[in-house]
mmCIF file of C-alpha atoms in Angstrom:
data_model
loop_
_atom_site.group_PDB
_atom_site.id
_atom_site.type_symbol
_atom_site.label_atom_id
_atom_site.label_comp_id
_atom_site.label_asym_id
_atom_site.label_seq_id
_atom_site.Cartn_x
_atom_site.Cartn_y
_atom_site.Cartn_z
ATOM 1 C CA UNK B 1 0.000 0.000 0.000
ATOM 2 C CA UNK B 2 1.136 3.505 -0.807
ATOM 3 C CA UNK B 3 0.322 7.091 0.034
ATOM 4 C CA UNK B 4 -3.406 6.558 0.433
ATOM 5 C CA UNK B 5 -3.143 4.028 3.253
ATOM 6 C CA UNK B 6 -5.017 5.293 6.333
ATOM 7 C CA UNK B 7 -6.449 8.310 4.538
ATOM 8 C CA UNK B 8 -10.141 8.981 5.015
ATOM 9 C CA UNK B 9 -12.503 9.640 2.126
ATOM 10 C CA UNK B 10 -15.936 11.183 2.496
ATOM 11 C CA UNK B 11 -18.448 10.233 -0.198
ATOM 12 C CA UNK B 12 -20.419 13.313 -1.265
ATOM 13 C CA UNK B 13 -23.519 13.185 -3.440
ATOM 14 C CA UNK B 14 -27.278 13.420 -3.456
ATOM 15 C CA UNK B 15 -29.177 11.123 -1.133
ATOM 16 C CA UNK B 16 -32.743 12.336 -0.761
ATOM 17 C CA UNK B 17 -33.231 13.121 -4.454
ATOM 18 C CA UNK B 18 -31.558 9.952 -5.828
ATOM 19 C CA UNK B 19 -33.592 6.988 -7.005
ATOM 20 C CA UNK B 20 -31.518 4.604 -4.888
ATOM 21 C CA UNK B 21 -31.043 7.106 -2.034
ATOM 22 C CA UNK B 22 -27.401 7.502 -3.033
ATOM 23 C CA UNK B 23 -26.453 3.969 -1.995
ATOM 24 C CA UNK B 24 -25.514 2.434 -5.382
ATOM 25 C CA UNK B 25 -22.390 4.319 -6.435
ATOM 26 C CA UNK B 26 -21.088 4.483 -2.868
ATOM 27 C CA UNK B 27 -21.412 0.757 -2.312
ATOM 28 C CA UNK B 28 -19.942 -0.055 -5.729
ATOM 29 C CA UNK B 29 -16.732 1.959 -5.264
ATOM 30 C CA UNK B 30 -16.094 1.050 -1.608
ATOM 31 C CA UNK B 31 -14.170 -2.218 -2.282
ATOM 32 C CA UNK B 32 -11.831 -0.404 -4.697
ATOM 33 C CA UNK B 33 -11.050 2.262 -2.096
ATOM 34 C CA UNK B 34 -10.490 -0.258 0.679
ATOM 35 C CA UNK B 35 -7.824 -2.036 -1.436
ATOM 36 C CA UNK B 36 -5.672 1.064 -0.894
ATOM 37 C CA UNK B 37 -6.256 0.997 2.855
ATOM 38 C CA UNK B 38 -8.540 4.037 2.582
ATOM 39 C CA UNK B 39 -11.095 4.428 5.352
ATOM 40 C CA UNK B 40 -14.483 5.220 3.817
ATOM 41 C CA UNK B 41 -17.119 7.489 5.343
ATOM 42 C CA UNK B 42 -20.413 6.687 3.649
ATOM 43 C CA UNK B 43 -23.216 9.046 4.771
ATOM 44 C CA UNK B 44 -25.830 6.432 3.809
ATOM 45 C CA UNK B 45 -24.222 4.103 6.355
ATOM 46 C CA UNK B 46 -22.774 6.505 8.901
ATOM 47 C CA UNK B 47 -19.961 5.046 11.036
ATOM 48 C CA UNK B 48 -21.537 6.418 14.224
ATOM 49 C CA UNK B 49 -24.342 5.547 16.564
ATOM 50 C CA UNK B 50 -27.376 7.651 15.910
ATOM 51 C CA UNK B 51 -29.311 8.833 12.905
ATOM 52 C CA UNK B 52 -28.600 7.362 9.488
ATOM 53 C CA UNK B 53 -29.855 8.464 6.095
ATOM 54 C CA UNK B 54 -31.254 5.117 5.089
ATOM 55 C CA UNK B 55 -34.195 5.140 2.691
ATOM 56 C CA UNK B 56 -36.829 4.741 5.420
ATOM 57 C CA UNK B 57 -35.446 7.801 7.248
ATOM 58 C CA UNK B 58 -35.251 9.843 4.052
ATOM 59 C CA UNK B 59 -38.888 8.945 3.357
ATOM 60 C CA UNK B 60 -39.834 10.024 6.893
ATOM 61 C CA UNK B 61 -38.134 13.409 6.408
ATOM 62 C CA UNK B 62 -39.918 13.937 3.099
ATOM 63 C CA UNK B 63 -43.221 12.981 4.750
ATOM 64 C CA UNK B 64 -42.661 15.417 7.625
ATOM 65 C CA UNK B 65 -41.959 18.236 5.182
ATOM 66 C CA UNK B 66 -44.941 17.341 2.981
ATOM 67 C CA UNK B 67 -47.183 17.317 6.050
ATOM 68 C CA UNK B 68 -45.773 20.739 6.998
ATOM 69 C CA UNK B 69 -44.284 19.354 10.223
ATOM 70 C CA UNK B 70 -41.283 21.600 9.726
ATOM 71 C CA UNK B 71 -40.122 21.713 13.347
ATOM 72 C CA UNK B 72 -39.778 17.914 13.450
ATOM 73 C CA UNK B 73 -38.071 17.755 10.063
ATOM 74 C CA UNK B 74 -35.725 20.602 10.971
ATOM 75 C CA UNK B 75 -34.706 18.898 14.211
ATOM 76 C CA UNK B 76 -33.716 15.715 12.356
ATOM 77 C CA UNK B 77 -32.072 17.488 9.414
ATOM 78 C CA UNK B 78 -29.954 19.742 11.637
ATOM 79 C CA UNK B 79 -28.545 16.611 13.297
ATOM 80 C CA UNK B 80 -27.705 15.111 9.903
ATOM 81 C CA UNK B 81 -26.073 18.352 8.766
ATOM 82 C CA UNK B 82 -23.935 18.609 11.909
ATOM 83 C CA UNK B 83 -22.764 15.001 11.580
ATOM 84 C CA UNK B 84 -22.014 15.283 7.859
ATOM 85 C CA UNK B 85 -20.058 18.522 8.258
ATOM 86 C CA UNK B 86 -18.053 16.843 11.018
ATOM 87 C CA UNK B 87 -17.243 14.091 8.519
ATOM 88 C CA UNK B 88 -16.058 16.818 6.132
ATOM 89 C CA UNK B 89 -13.765 18.118 8.879
ATOM 90 C CA UNK B 90 -12.249 14.701 9.448
ATOM 91 C CA UNK B 91 -11.788 13.443 5.898
ATOM 92 C CA UNK B 92 -8.488 13.529 4.026
ATOM 93 C CA UNK B 93 -10.262 13.936 0.694
ATOM 94 C CA UNK B 94 -13.708 13.606 -0.846
ATOM 95 C CA UNK B 95 -15.298 11.928 -3.814
ATOM 96 C CA UNK B 96 -18.286 13.843 -5.187
ATOM 97 C CA UNK B 97 -20.616 12.089 -7.599
ATOM 98 C CA UNK B 98 -22.553 14.740 -9.487
ATOM 99 C CA UNK B 99 -25.530 13.920 -11.658
ATOM 100 C CA UNK B 100 -26.651 17.227 -13.162
ATOM 101 C CA UNK B 101 -30.248 15.977 -13.463
ATOM 102 C CA UNK B 102 -30.569 15.612 -9.675
ATOM 103 C CA UNK B 103 -30.976 18.556 -7.338
ATOM 104 C CA UNK B 104 -28.345 18.569 -4.656
ATOM 105 C CA UNK B 105 -28.135 21.065 -1.852
ATOM 106 C CA UNK B 106 -26.236 19.487 1.041
ATOM 107 C CA UNK B 107 -23.507 18.284 -1.314
ATOM 108 C CA UNK B 108 -22.788 21.853 -2.408
ATOM 109 C CA UNK B 109 -22.315 22.948 1.196
ATOM 110 C CA UNK B 110 -20.122 19.920 1.884
ATOM 111 C CA UNK B 111 -17.766 20.520 -1.047
ATOM 112 C CA UNK B 112 -17.580 24.207 -0.181
ATOM 113 C CA UNK B 113 -16.711 23.279 3.410
ATOM 114 C CA UNK B 114 -14.050 20.776 2.306
ATOM 115 C CA UNK B 115 -12.666 23.133 -0.331
ATOM 116 C CA UNK B 116 -12.105 25.851 2.276
ATOM 117 C CA UNK B 117 -9.712 23.420 3.951
ATOM 118 C CA UNK B 118 -7.946 22.928 0.582
ATOM 119 C CA UNK B 119 -8.532 19.181 0.625
ATOM 120 C CA UNK B 120 -8.764 17.279 -2.665
ATOM 121 C CA UNK B 121 -12.299 16.852 -3.965
ATOM 122 C CA UNK B 122 -12.529 14.339 -6.791
ATOM 123 C CA UNK B 123 -15.635 14.970 -8.863
ATOM 124 C CA UNK B 124 -17.205 12.426 -11.189
ATOM 125 C CA UNK B 125 -19.834 14.033 -13.414
ATOM 126 C CA UNK B 126 -22.423 11.644 -14.785
ATOM 127 C CA UNK B 127 -22.848 13.811 -17.906
ATOM 128 C CA UNK B 128 -19.032 14.103 -18.405
ATOM 129 C CA UNK B 129 -16.508 16.793 -17.555
ATOM 130 C CA UNK B 130 -17.509 18.830 -20.630
ATOM 131 C CA UNK B 131 -20.792 19.596 -18.845
ATOM 132 C CA UNK B 132 -19.016 20.946 -15.740
ATOM 133 C CA UNK B 133 -20.885 23.842 -14.189
ATOM 134 C CA UNK B 134 -18.720 26.949 -14.588
ATOM 135 C CA UNK B 135 -18.838 27.738 -10.882
ATOM 136 C CA UNK B 136 -17.494 24.237 -10.113
ATOM 137 C CA UNK B 137 -14.470 24.946 -12.307
ATOM 138 C CA UNK B 138 -13.885 28.121 -10.296
ATOM 139 C CA UNK B 139 -13.917 26.124 -7.052
ATOM 140 C CA UNK B 140 -12.151 22.872 -7.878
ATOM 141 C CA UNK B 141 -9.069 22.403 -10.063
ATOM 142 C CA UNK B 142 -10.168 20.829 -13.339
ATOM 143 C CA UNK B 143 -7.574 18.079 -12.830
ATOM 144 C CA UNK B 144 -9.850 16.754 -10.060
ATOM 145 C CA UNK B 145 -12.919 16.489 -12.316
ATOM 146 C CA UNK B 146 -13.525 13.245 -14.208
ATOM 147 C CA UNK B 147 -15.793 11.875 -16.931
ATOM 148 C CA UNK B 148 -16.399 8.613 -15.089
ATOM 149 C CA UNK B 149 -15.323 6.443 -12.173
ATOM 150 C CA UNK B 150 -12.711 4.598 -14.264
ATOM 151 C CA UNK B 151 -10.795 7.852 -14.831
ATOM 152 C CA UNK B 152 -11.057 8.716 -11.152
ATOM 153 C CA UNK B 153 -9.815 5.261 -10.126
ATOM 154 C CA UNK B 154 -6.807 5.629 -12.438
ATOM 155 C CA UNK B 155 -6.084 8.995 -10.841
ATOM 156 C CA UNK B 156 -6.178 7.457 -7.350
ATOM 157 C CA UNK B 157 -3.767 4.747 -8.499
ATOM 158 C CA UNK B 158 -1.390 7.486 -9.654
ATOM 159 C CA UNK B 159 -1.707 9.393 -6.368
ATOM 160 C CA UNK B 160 -1.165 6.232 -4.326
ATOM 161 C CA UNK B 161 2.117 5.388 -6.076
ATOM 162 C CA UNK B 162 4.869 6.912 -3.936
ATOM 163 C CA UNK B 163 7.221 6.944 -6.944
ATOM 164 C CA UNK B 164 5.084 9.500 -8.773
ATOM 165 C CA UNK B 165 6.094 13.097 -8.168
ATOM 166 C CA UNK B 166 3.138 15.306 -7.405
ATOM 167 C CA UNK B 167 2.971 18.663 -9.136
ATOM 168 C CA UNK B 168 0.498 21.518 -8.670
ATOM 169 C CA UNK B 169 -2.425 21.484 -7.978
ATOM 170 C CA UNK B 170 -2.030 17.969 -6.586
ATOM 171 C CA UNK B 171 0.974 18.835 -4.439
ATOM 172 C CA UNK B 172 -0.771 21.622 -2.527
ATOM 173 C CA UNK B 173 -4.010 19.704 -1.954
ATOM 174 C CA UNK B 174 -2.819 16.254 -0.947
ATOM 175 C CA UNK B 175 -1.349 15.911 2.548
ATOM 176 C CA UNK B 176 -0.063 12.512 3.639
ATOM 177 C CA UNK B 177 0.723 11.727 7.253
ATOM 178 C CA UNK B 178 3.657 9.618 8.304
ATOM 179 C CA UNK B 179 1.686 7.245 10.529
ATOM 180 C CA UNK B 180 4.847 5.880 12.114
ATOM 181 C CA UNK B 181 5.229 9.254 13.831
ATOM 182 C CA UNK B 182 1.731 9.266 15.295
#
């Protein structure tokens, strides 16, 4: 294992607006990430005790909002937001799956939060990089935006290889701890 061993990735992407509640792509890529020794934070299966964004809970939140029970919905959603932003604080990097046909609100706050810390955010755009929203290109270096998961996986292989010299913008975004000194 190389540079990515013991790093922590946070998986960013729509949950409540996705047909599969955001589970599919996260579950599919997890084994690949774990081969590198990467610790994976999946918000659809939060590694904490407490509230999870499983489909039955997402349905409950939608029902509360539809029934105009805003105080109850707000109480639950504020907990989710606090937990997810804490995950953003603790990750080494993020993977953001962006499908431009799906509204996403929390994901935008999460990548903004992570970007302020100058952590790498790897974006896979379902409709390809050519369809990148202009504002996204102003936030995230284009070298971190990919047409598909295969391209992103190849990039992670490159980053993991300790023999590869990192140049800008990679060099200033990736920080690797020497775990023998911890």
